[in-house]
Coordinates of C-alpha atoms in Angstrom, one line a residue:
M1 CA 82.0 4.5 31.3
A2 CA 82.5 4.1 35.0
P3 CA 84.3 1.0 36.5
T4 CA 81.4 0.6 38.8
A5 CA 79.0 0.3 35.9
M6 CA 81.3 -2.2 34.2
A7 CA 81.5 -4.2 37.4
D8 CA 77.7 -4.2 37.7
F9 CA 77.4 -5.4 34.1
L10 CA 79.8 -8.3 34.8
A11 CA 78.0 -9.2 38.0
R12 CA 74.5 -9.2 36.4
A13 CA 75.6 -11.2 33.3
R14 CA 74.5 -14.5 34.9
D15 CA 76.3 -17.8 34.2
T16 CA 79.0 -16.0 32.4
E17 CA 82.7 -15.3 32.8
G18 CA 84.3 -12.1 31.6
V19 CA 87.7 -11.8 29.9
L20 CA 89.5 -8.8 28.6
L21 CA 91.6 -9.0 25.4
A22 CA 94.1 -6.2 24.9
P23 CA 96.2 -5.5 21.8
P24 CA 100.0 -5.1 21.9
G25 CA 101.0 -1.8 23.5
F26 CA 98.2 -1.8 26.0
A27 CA 99.7 -1.1 29.5
K28 CA 103.2 -1.3 27.7
N29 CA 102.8 -5.0 26.9
K30 CA 104.6 -6.5 23.9
Y31 CA 102.0 -9.2 23.2
V32 CA 98.3 -9.6 23.0
T33 CA 97.2 -9.8 26.6
L34 CA 94.4 -11.7 28.2
Y35 CA 93.1 -10.5 31.6
A36 CA 90.8 -12.9 33.4
D37 CA 90.3 -14.6 36.7
C38 CA 91.0 -18.3 37.4
A39 CA 87.4 -19.4 36.6
A40 CA 87.4 -17.8 33.2
L41 CA 90.9 -19.1 32.4
T42 CA 89.8 -22.6 33.4
A43 CA 86.8 -22.3 31.1
L44 CA 89.2 -21.5 28.3
H45 CA 91.5 -24.4 29.2
L46 CA 94.3 -22.0 30.0
P47 CA 96.7 -22.0 32.9
C48 CA 96.0 -19.9 35.9
P49 CA 99.4 -18.3 36.8
A50 CA 100.1 -16.5 40.0
H51 CA 100.9 -13.3 38.0
E52 CA 101.4 -13.9 34.3
A53 CA 102.3 -16.5 31.7
R54 CA 102.9 -16.8 28.0
V55 CA 101.2 -19.4 25.8
D56 CA 100.9 -20.1 22.1
A57 CA 97.6 -18.6 20.9
L58 CA 97.3 -21.4 18.4
T59 CA 96.9 -23.9 21.2
A60 CA 94.2 -21.8 23.0
D61 CA 90.5 -22.6 23.2
P62 CA 88.8 -22.3 19.8
R63 CA 86.5 -19.6 21.1
L64 CA 89.5 -17.5 22.1
R65 CA 91.3 -18.1 18.8
E66 CA 88.2 -17.0 16.9
L67 CA 87.9 -13.9 19.0
M68 CA 91.5 -12.9 18.4
R69 CA 91.3 -13.7 14.7
W70 CA 88.2 -11.6 14.1
T71 CA 89.0 -8.7 16.4
L72 CA 92.8 -8.2 16.7
R73 CA 93.6 -10.0 13.4
T74 CA 96.4 -12.0 15.1
D75 CA 97.1 -15.4 16.4
S76 CA 100.5 -14.8 17.9
T77 CA 101.9 -15.3 21.4
L78 CA 99.3 -14.7 24.1
L79 CA 100.2 -13.2 27.5
I80 CA 97.9 -14.3 30.3
R81 CA 97.5 -12.0 33.3
R82 CA 95.5 -13.2 36.2
T83 CA 93.2 -10.6 37.7
D84 CA 90.1 -10.2 39.8
D85 CA 86.7 -8.9 38.8
R86 CA 87.3 -5.4 40.2
R87 CA 90.6 -5.0 38.3
L88 CA 89.0 -6.4 35.2
A89 CA 86.2 -3.8 35.4
E90 CA 88.8 -1.0 35.8
L91 CA 90.7 -2.1 32.7
A92 CA 87.6 -2.6 30.6
A93 CA 86.0 0.7 31.6
P94 CA 88.0 3.1 29.3
A95 CA 86.2 3.4 25.9
D96 CA 89.3 4.3 24.0
G97 CA 91.7 1.7 25.3
G98 CA 91.4 -0.6 22.3
T99 CA 90.5 -3.5 24.5
I100 CA 87.7 -6.0 23.9
L101 CA 85.6 -7.3 26.8
A102 CA 84.2 -10.8 26.0
V103 CA 81.8 -12.9 28.1
L104 CA 81.5 -16.6 27.7
R105 CA 79.7 -19.5 29.4
P106 CA 81.9 -22.0 31.2
D107 CA 79.8 -24.8 29.9
G108 CA 80.4 -23.7 26.3
R109 CA 76.7 -23.1 25.5
E110 CA 75.6 -20.2 23.3
L111 CA 75.0 -16.8 24.8
S112 CA 71.8 -14.8 24.4
A113 CA 72.9 -11.6 22.4
P114 CA 69.5 -9.9 22.9
A115 CA 69.7 -10.5 26.7
L116 CA 73.2 -9.0 26.8
K117 CA 72.2 -6.0 24.7
R118 CA 69.2 -5.4 27.0
L119 CA 71.4 -5.6 30.1
S120 CA 73.9 -3.1 28.5
Y121 CA 71.2 -0.5 28.1
E122 CA 70.0 -1.1 31.7
V123 CA 73.5 -0.7 33.1
F124 CA 75.3 1.9 30.9
P125 CA 73.8 5.3 30.2
R126 CA 74.3 5.0 26.4
G127 CA 74.3 1.2 26.1
A128 CA 77.2 -0.7 24.7
A129 CA 78.1 -2.4 21.4
V130 CA 77.4 -6.1 21.9
R131 CA 78.5 -8.2 19.0
A132 CA 79.6 -11.7 18.1
P133 CA 83.1 -12.1 16.8
G134 CA 83.2 -11.3 13.1
E135 CA 79.6 -9.9 13.1
N136 CA 80.6 -6.7 11.2
E137 CA 82.2 -8.7 8.4
L138 CA 79.5 -11.2 8.2
I139 CA 76.5 -8.8 8.1
A140 CA 78.1 -6.4 5.6
G141 CA 76.7 -8.3 2.7
I142 CA 73.2 -8.9 4.2
P143 CA 71.6 -5.8 2.6
H144 CA 72.8 -6.8 -0.8
R145 CA 71.7 -10.3 -0.2
D146 CA 68.2 -9.2 0.9
Q147 CA 68.0 -6.7 -2.1
G148 CA 68.8 -9.6 -4.4
R149 CA 66.1 -11.7 -2.9
W150 CA 63.6 -8.9 -3.3
S151 CA 64.6 -8.5 -6.9
A152 CA 64.2 -12.2 -7.5
L153 CA 60.8 -12.2 -5.8
L154 CA 59.5 -9.2 -7.7
G155 CA 60.9 -10.6 -10.9
I156 CA 58.9 -13.8 -10.4
L157 CA 55.8 -11.9 -9.6
G158 CA 56.3 -9.9 -12.8
I159 CA 56.7 -13.1 -14.8
A160 CA 53.4 -14.3 -13.2
V161 CA 51.6 -11.1 -14.2
L162 CA 53.0 -11.2 -17.8
T163 CA 52.0 -14.9 -18.1
M164 CA 48.5 -14.1 -16.8
T165 CA 48.2 -11.2 -19.3
A166 CA 49.3 -13.3 -22.2
G167 CA 47.2 -16.2 -21.1
L168 CA 44.0 -14.1 -20.8
S169 CA 44.6 -12.7 -24.2
A170 CA 44.9 -16.2 -25.7
M171 CA 42.0 -17.3 -23.7
A172 CA 39.8 -14.5 -24.9
E173 CA 40.7 -15.3 -28.5
F174 CA 39.9 -18.9 -28.0
L175 CA 36.6 -18.2 -26.3
R176 CA 35.7 -15.8 -29.1
Q177 CA 35.7 -18.8 -31.4
G178 CA 33.9 -21.0 -28.8
R179 CA 30.4 -20.6 -30.2
A180 CA 31.7 -21.5 -33.6
L181 CA 33.1 -24.7 -32.2
A182 CA 30.0 -25.6 -30.2
P183 CA 28.3 -27.6 -33.0
L184 CA 31.3 -30.0 -33.0
S185 CA 29.9 -31.5 -29.8
V186 CA 27.2 -33.1 -31.9
L187 CA 29.6 -34.4 -34.5
T188 CA 32.2 -35.7 -32.0
G189 CA 29.7 -37.0 -29.5
G190 CA 31.7 -35.5 -26.6
L191 CA 33.3 -32.4 -25.2
R192 CA 36.9 -33.6 -25.3
V193 CA 37.5 -31.6 -28.4
F194 CA 37.0 -28.3 -26.5
R195 CA 39.6 -29.3 -23.9
T196 CA 42.1 -30.3 -26.6
S197 CA 41.5 -27.0 -28.5
A198 CA 41.9 -25.0 -25.3
A199 CA 45.2 -26.9 -24.6
W200 CA 46.6 -26.0 -28.1
S201 CA 45.3 -22.4 -27.9
V202 CA 46.1 -21.5 -24.3
L203 CA 48.3 -24.1 -22.5
A204 CA 50.8 -25.0 -25.2
P205 CA 51.9 -21.5 -26.3
L206 CA 52.4 -20.3 -22.7
A207 CA 54.2 -23.5 -21.6
V208 CA 56.5 -23.4 -24.6
A209 CA 57.2 -19.7 -24.2
G210 CA 57.9 -20.1 -20.5
T211 CA 60.4 -23.0 -20.9
V212 CA 62.1 -21.7 -24.0
G213 CA 62.3 -18.2 -22.5
T214 CA 63.8 -19.5 -19.3
A215 CA 66.4 -21.4 -21.2
V216 CA 67.3 -18.4 -23.4
A217 CA 67.5 -16.1 -20.3
A218 CA 69.8 -18.5 -18.5
A219 CA 72.1 -18.8 -21.5
L220 CA 72.3 -15.0 -21.9
A221 CA 73.0 -14.5 -18.1
A222 CA 75.5 -17.4 -17.8
P223 CA 78.6 -15.2 -18.5
V224 CA 77.7 -12.9 -15.6
T225 CA 79.2 -14.6 -12.5
A226 CA 80.1 -13.8 -8.9
N227 CA 83.1 -15.7 -7.5
G228 CA 82.9 -18.1 -10.4
E229 CA 79.2 -18.9 -9.9
S230 CA 76.3 -17.7 -12.1
Y231 CA 73.7 -15.4 -10.7
I232 CA 71.1 -17.6 -12.3
T233 CA 70.6 -20.5 -9.8
G234 CA 68.7 -23.7 -10.3
G235 CA 66.1 -22.6 -7.8
L236 CA 65.4 -19.4 -9.7
L237 CA 65.0 -21.3 -13.0
L238 CA 62.6 -23.8 -11.4
S239 CA 60.6 -21.0 -9.7
T240 CA 60.1 -19.0 -12.9
T241 CA 59.3 -22.1 -15.0
G242 CA 57.0 -23.4 -12.4
V243 CA 55.1 -20.1 -12.1
V244 CA 54.5 -20.1 -15.9
L245 CA 53.4 -23.7 -16.0
V246 CA 51.0 -23.3 -13.1
V247 CA 49.4 -20.2 -14.6
S248 CA 49.2 -21.9 -17.9
V249 CA 47.4 -24.9 -16.5
L250 CA 45.0 -22.8 -14.5
L251 CA 44.0 -20.7 -17.5
W252 CA 43.7 -23.8 -19.6
L253 CA 41.3 -25.3 -17.1
W254 CA 39.3 -22.1 -17.0
A255 CA 39.1 -21.8 -20.8
S256 CA 38.1 -25.5 -21.1
H257 CA 35.3 -25.0 -18.5
I258 CA 33.9 -22.0 -20.2
A259 CA 34.1 -23.6 -23.6
V260 CA 32.3 -26.8 -22.4
R261 CA 29.6 -24.7 -20.8
Q262 CA 29.0 -22.8 -24.0
A263 CA 28.8 -26.0 -25.9
R264 CA 26.3 -27.5 -23.5
T265 CA 24.2 -24.3 -23.7
W266 CA 24.2 -24.4 -27.5
H267 CA 23.3 -28.1 -27.4
S268 CA 20.4 -27.5 -25.0
G269 CA 19.2 -24.6 -27.2
G270 CA 19.4 -26.8 -30.3
D271 CA 17.3 -29.5 -28.6

């Protein structure tokens, strides 16, 4: 890219200072070299030499240490070379120089990555790779993490569907006997017997199956770990058990309501 375009980018990146980090061997330097003007060096709490100076990178600003650690994989001696904006743009312009142009805010506030990316596409014909230090390493596992979350979500939905199917089957069998239980309302003097029967026929089997099944699944999956931690988390166990219990309670309430209505209909017909 042209030095004029790089200079335009640095000028239009408002409220920021630009620094150029170069690996050993760049411009025949023995050390990692930092090119910047006095304003940027002051923002990084570094000396502003007339020409150049060497400092221990471990004592540098934390932002600079992280940039070196994530990009050049080194935290050795740092050679500081004072330069102006024009020279900085000339050094940063070559795409194959191995250098890293970083922008920072003197007040230490966070930069807007979307704004910098938008500016890069406005200034450079093909845009530029705008990244935070360590972004490549940190985002490498995001697809796997998201896939795992989708798997957990779809698994919970599958458990809900299976619970609903089993519950409807138990509910249908219970209601099939509902008319035979209807005369009990006369003998018991109330409708509580239908709610209790629905609980034993619908709620109890699903609740027991859900809790016992969750415990068995957790025990079987416990040996499979990642970095010493089980894939089966407490949140996942609570989610699956909660889904089963919620569906069980809803189907129990539904079955109780229909059974009570059938009993009342039979009672009204008997009268």
